[in-house]
Structures are given as structure tokens and as C-alpha cells.
PDB file of C-alpha atoms in Angstrom:
ATOM      1  CA  MET A  27      38.695-126.180 143.942  1.00 80.00           C
ATOM      2  CA  THR A  28      36.817-127.023 147.138  1.00 87.00           C
ATOM      3  CA  LYS A  29      33.216-125.841 147.859  1.00 86.00           C
ATOM      4  CA  ARG A  30      34.589-123.340 150.363  1.00 88.00           C
ATOM      5  CA  GLN A  31      36.961-121.794 147.679  1.00 89.00           C
ATOM      6  CA  ILE A  32      34.154-121.708 145.162  1.00 88.00           C
ATOM      7  CA  GLN A  33      31.820-119.934 147.571  1.00 89.00           C
ATOM      8  CA  LYS A  34      34.546-117.386 148.509  1.00 87.00           C
ATOM      9  CA  ARG A  35      35.166-116.675 144.735  1.00 89.00           C
ATOM     10  CA  LEU A  36      31.517-116.223 144.156  1.00 86.00           C
ATOM     11  CA  GLU A  37      31.119-113.856 147.108  1.00 86.00           C
ATOM     12  CA  GLY A  38      34.117-111.891 145.912  1.00 86.00           C
ATOM     13  CA  PHE A  39      32.574-111.561 142.363  1.00 83.00           C
ATOM     14  CA  ILE A  40      29.292-110.468 143.871  1.00 84.00           C
ATOM     15  CA  ASP A  41      31.026-107.782 146.004  1.00 83.00           C
ATOM     16  CA  LYS A  42      32.735-106.496 142.911  1.00 83.00           C
ATOM     17  CA  LEU A  43      29.455-106.271 141.127  1.00 80.00           C
ATOM     18  CA  LYS A  44      27.860-104.365 144.032  1.00 82.00           C
ATOM     19  CA  ASN A  45      30.830-101.992 144.136  1.00 83.00           C
ATOM     20  CA  ASP A  46      30.766-101.382 140.326  1.00 80.00           C
ATOM     21  CA  GLU A  47      34.277-102.711 140.078  1.00 80.00           C
ATOM     22  CA  ILE A  48      33.164-104.900 137.061  1.00 78.00           C
ATOM     23  CA  ASP A  49      32.211-103.271 133.821  1.00 75.00           C
ATOM     24  CA  TYR A  50      29.319-104.912 132.037  1.00 69.00           C
ATOM     25  CA  GLU A  51      29.076-104.178 128.368  1.00 71.00           C
ATOM     26  CA  LEU A  52      25.577-104.614 126.853  1.00 67.00           C
ATOM     27  CA  PRO A  53      25.708-106.332 123.502  1.00 62.00           C
ATOM     28  CA  GLU A  54      24.849-104.159 120.604  1.00 63.00           C
ATOM     29  CA  ASP A  55      21.507-104.734 118.760  1.00 54.00           C
ATOM     30  CA  GLU A  56      23.328-105.630 115.495  1.00 54.00           C
ATOM     31  CA  SER A  57      25.443-108.335 117.106  1.00 58.00           C
ATOM     32  CA  SER A  58      22.403-110.080 118.656  1.00 62.00           C
ATOM     33  CA  GLY A  59      21.248-111.107 115.128  1.00 73.00           C
ATOM     34  CA  VAL A  60      17.523-110.697 115.921  1.00 79.00           C
ATOM     35  CA  ASN A  61      15.505-108.550 113.619  1.00 86.00           C
ATOM     36  CA  TRP A  62      12.945-107.370 116.187  1.00 87.00           C
ATOM     37  CA  SER A  63      10.765-105.548 113.670  1.00 91.00           C
ATOM     38  CA  SER A  64      10.273-108.780 111.762  1.00 92.00           C
ATOM     39  CA  TYR A  65       9.805-110.732 114.932  1.00 91.00           C
ATOM     40  CA  ASP A  66       7.034-108.322 116.141  1.00 93.00           C
ATOM     41  CA  LYS A  67       5.299-108.530 112.825  1.00 93.00           C
ATOM     42  CA  ALA A  68       5.420-112.281 112.771  1.00 92.00           C
ATOM     43  CA  GLN A  69       3.933-112.475 116.344  1.00 93.00           C
ATOM     44  CA  VAL A  70       1.181-110.000 115.450  1.00 94.00           C
ATOM     45  CA  ASN A  71       0.235-111.982 112.205  1.00 94.00           C
ATOM     46  CA  GLU A  72       0.666-115.531 113.597  1.00 95.00           C
ATOM     47  CA  LEU A  73      -2.998-116.334 114.113  1.00 95.00           C
ATOM     48  CA  ARG A  74      -4.159-114.774 110.862  1.00 95.00           C
ATOM     49  CA  ASP A  75      -1.401-116.661 108.875  1.00 96.00           C
ATOM     50  CA  MET A  76      -2.327-119.876 110.437  1.00 96.00           C
ATOM     51  CA  LEU A  77      -5.970-119.518 109.714  1.00 96.00           C
ATOM     52  CA  LEU A  78      -5.219-118.774 106.079  1.00 96.00           C
ATOM     53  CA  PHE A  79      -2.814-121.600 105.810  1.00 96.00           C
ATOM     54  CA  VAL A  80      -5.378-124.050 107.131  1.00 96.00           C
ATOM     55  CA  ARG A  81      -8.019-122.805 104.825  1.00 97.00           C
ATOM     56  CA  ASN A  82      -5.832-122.846 101.801  1.00 96.00           C
ATOM     57  CA  SER A  83      -4.179-126.124 102.501  1.00 96.00           C
ATOM     58  CA  VAL A  84      -7.425-127.971 103.094  1.00 96.00           C
ATOM     59  CA  ASP A  85      -9.128-126.396 100.078  1.00 95.00           C
ATOM     60  CA  GLU A  86      -6.230-127.472  97.860  1.00 95.00           C
ATOM     61  CA  ALA A  87      -6.330-131.050  99.305  1.00 95.00           C
ATOM     62  CA  VAL A  88     -10.017-131.345  98.581  1.00 94.00           C
ATOM     63  CA  GLU A  89      -9.461-130.076  95.079  1.00 94.00           C
ATOM     64  CA  ARG A  90      -6.604-132.604  94.431  1.00 93.00           C
ATOM     65  CA  LEU A  91      -8.774-135.367  95.817  1.00 92.00           C
ATOM     66  CA  GLY A  92     -11.737-134.415  93.760  1.00 89.00           C
ATOM     67  CA  PHE A  93     -14.474-134.788  96.366  1.00 81.00           C
ATOM     68  CA  ASP A  94     -18.002-134.250  95.217  1.00 73.00           C
ATOM     69  CA  ASN A  95     -20.239-132.993  98.166  1.00 65.00           C
ATOM     70  CA  ASP A  96     -23.434-133.132  96.129  1.00 60.00           C
ATOM     71  CA  SER A  97     -23.388-136.870  95.434  1.00 57.00           C
ATOM     72  CA  GLU A  98     -24.601-137.774  98.937  1.00 62.00           C
ATOM     73  CA  LYS A  99     -28.316-138.145  98.926  1.00 70.00           C
ATOM     74  CA  GLY A 100     -30.189-139.842 101.612  1.00 74.00           C
ATOM     75  CA  ARG A 101     -32.496-139.433 104.524  1.00 84.00           C
ATOM     76  CA  GLY A 102     -32.041-137.132 107.362  1.00 85.00           C
ATOM     77  CA  ARG A 103     -29.815-134.136 107.877  1.00 85.00           C
ATOM     78  CA  PRO A 104     -27.147-133.691 105.251  1.00 87.00           C
ATOM     79  CA  SER A 105     -23.705-134.385 106.579  1.00 89.00           C
ATOM     80  CA  TYR A 106     -21.134-131.526 107.072  1.00 94.00           C
ATOM     81  CA  PRO A 107     -18.517-131.034 104.283  1.00 94.00           C
ATOM     82  CA  PRO A 108     -15.452-133.122 105.136  1.00 95.00           C
ATOM     83  CA  GLU A 109     -13.276-130.060 104.364  1.00 96.00           C
ATOM     84  CA  ASP A 110     -15.081-127.971 107.104  1.00 97.00           C
ATOM     85  CA  LEU A 111     -14.631-130.859 109.586  1.00 97.00           C
ATOM     86  CA  ALA A 112     -10.887-131.128 108.670  1.00 97.00           C
ATOM     87  CA  LYS A 113     -10.456-127.438 109.267  1.00 97.00           C
ATOM     88  CA  GLY A 114     -11.991-127.840 112.699  1.00 97.00           C
ATOM     89  CA  VAL A 115      -9.702-130.733 113.538  1.00 97.00           C
ATOM     90  CA  LEU A 116      -6.621-128.671 112.472  1.00 97.00           C
ATOM     91  CA  LEU A 117      -7.905-125.715 114.509  1.00 97.00           C
ATOM     92  CA  GLN A 118      -8.286-127.894 117.592  1.00 97.00           C
ATOM     93  CA  GLN A 119      -4.824-129.349 117.128  1.00 96.00           C
ATOM     94  CA  TYR A 120      -3.268-125.897 116.803  1.00 96.00           C
ATOM     95  CA  PHE A 121      -4.812-124.557 119.909  1.00 96.00           C
ATOM     96  CA  GLU A 122      -4.573-127.839 121.855  1.00 95.00           C
ATOM     97  CA  VAL A 123      -8.007-127.575 123.328  1.00 97.00           C
ATOM     98  CA  SER A 124     -10.981-129.787 124.024  1.00 97.00           C
ATOM     99  CA  ASN A 125     -13.745-130.614 121.505  1.00 97.00           C
ATOM    100  CA  ARG A 126     -16.175-128.051 123.231  1.00 97.00           C
ATOM    101  CA  VAL A 127     -13.692-125.186 123.130  1.00 97.00           C
ATOM    102  CA  ALA A 128     -12.685-126.100 119.577  1.00 97.00           C
ATOM    103  CA  ALA A 129     -16.307-126.025 118.446  1.00 97.00           C
ATOM    104  CA  GLY A 130     -16.522-122.360 119.846  1.00 97.00           C
ATOM    105  CA  PHE A 131     -13.310-121.518 117.931  1.00 97.00           C
ATOM    106  CA  VAL A 132     -14.896-122.965 114.684  1.00 97.00           C
ATOM    107  CA  ASP A 133     -17.941-120.719 115.240  1.00 97.00           C
ATOM    108  CA  LEU A 134     -15.687-117.755 115.836  1.00 97.00           C
ATOM    109  CA  PHE A 135     -13.378-118.188 112.982  1.00 97.00           C
ATOM    110  CA  LYS A 136     -15.765-119.914 110.423  1.00 96.00           C
ATOM    111  CA  GLU A 137     -15.697-116.851 108.071  1.00 96.00           C
ATOM    112  CA  LYS A 138     -11.836-116.719 108.007  1.00 96.00           C
ATOM    113  CA  LEU A 139     -11.642-120.429 107.498  1.00 96.00           C
ATOM    114  CA  GLY A 140     -14.326-120.633 104.839  1.00 95.00           C
ATOM    115  CA  ILE A 141     -16.551-122.936 106.813  1.00 96.00           C
ATOM    116  CA  GLU A 142     -20.133-122.846 105.705  1.00 92.00           C
ATOM    117  CA  GLU A 143     -21.834-123.554 109.033  1.00 95.00           C
ATOM    118  CA  ALA A 144     -20.629-124.010 112.622  1.00 95.00           C
ATOM    119  CA  TYR A 145     -21.109-127.472 114.167  1.00 96.00           C
ATOM    120  CA  SER A 146     -21.269-129.006 117.500  1.00 96.00           C
ATOM    121  CA  TYR A 147     -18.484-130.488 119.651  1.00 97.00           C
ATOM    122  CA  LYS A 148     -19.909-133.945 118.927  1.00 97.00           C
ATOM    123  CA  THR A 149     -19.684-133.483 115.264  1.00 96.00           C
ATOM    124  CA  LEU A 150     -15.929-132.429 115.683  1.00 97.00           C
ATOM    125  CA  GLU A 151     -15.446-135.591 117.792  1.00 97.00           C
ATOM    126  CA  ARG A 152     -16.984-137.766 115.025  1.00 96.00           C
ATOM    127  CA  ALA A 153     -14.831-136.080 112.478  1.00 97.00           C
ATOM    128  CA  TYR A 154     -11.730-137.951 113.743  1.00 96.00           C
ATOM    129  CA  ASP A 155     -13.375-141.205 112.485  1.00 96.00           C
ATOM    130  CA  ASN A 156     -14.557-139.801 109.175  1.00 96.00           C
ATOM    131  CA  PRO A 157     -12.546-141.478 106.331  1.00 95.00           C
ATOM    132  CA  TYR A 158     -12.821-138.342 104.055  1.00 95.00           C
ATOM    133  CA  VAL A 159     -11.445-136.113 106.777  1.00 96.00           C
ATOM    134  CA  ALA A 160      -8.540-138.588 107.319  1.00 96.00           C
ATOM    135  CA  MET A 161      -7.871-138.502 103.463  1.00 95.00           C
ATOM    136  CA  ILE A 162      -7.819-134.714 103.563  1.00 95.00           C
ATOM    137  CA  LEU A 163      -5.451-134.565 106.575  1.00 95.00           C
ATOM    138  CA  ARG A 164      -3.061-137.095 104.935  1.00 93.00           C
ATOM    139  CA  GLU A 165      -3.041-135.153 101.694  1.00 86.00           C
TER     140      GLU A 165
END
């Protein structure tokens, strides 16, 4: 079929559509296979479910690894718990945002994630090099 024939056929089809000569049947809801009620519920609860999943997964990993946060004694400010840093890293990866924005999200969602204290973007940046955080994320 040449280009000209294809174009004529398309124009004829468009004319039939305009003149209501072609009956279009909408698919029935049952045949589409989508449960819209469940879909809507999943969309509404996605963020909450993700936050709970991150909190529970990291807490379980820390429990399996048996970290002891009280063993670290030394000078200066005490370090942040590695589980809090791991939660921040996962939050940043989920939202695909910069360190500064992720630090804001950590502050916003710290109660839901079970994070003791919010931390700076620089702390989050350093968390990527923390061996305890890496162990948690691998677990």
C-alpha cells in the first residue's frame, strides 16, 4: 500500500468517525481487570506504608546485627545512631532528592521513622561512608 493510499484510508476512517458511522464500544469495568478501589487505596497509603517499611526493616536489621549504641565512649559530640542514618539514606533514595532536601524530610518524618533526633545534610552525606550504615543497608 502506497503512502497516498494509506492517507486516503486514514481520511476515510476519520470522516466515518466524525459522521458517527463507526460504533465505538467502551470496555466494561469488569473486563479491564483493574480493581480501582484497591488501586486508590494503595495510592493513598503509599507514603505511610513506605515509611513503616523503612522503619521496621532497619530496626529488624539492627536487631539481627546486634549493634550496641552505648559502647561508644569518647570525646566530643556522640555520633548519631547508625539506624537513624540508614533510615535517612533510604528516605533520600526513595524520594530521589539532594542531601539538603532529604535532611528536611528526615526532620519532617522523624517520628514516623523512629528517628531520635534530626541531623544535618552533612551528617547524611557522611552516612554513606559509615560502615555500620552499610552493614544495615546490606542486611
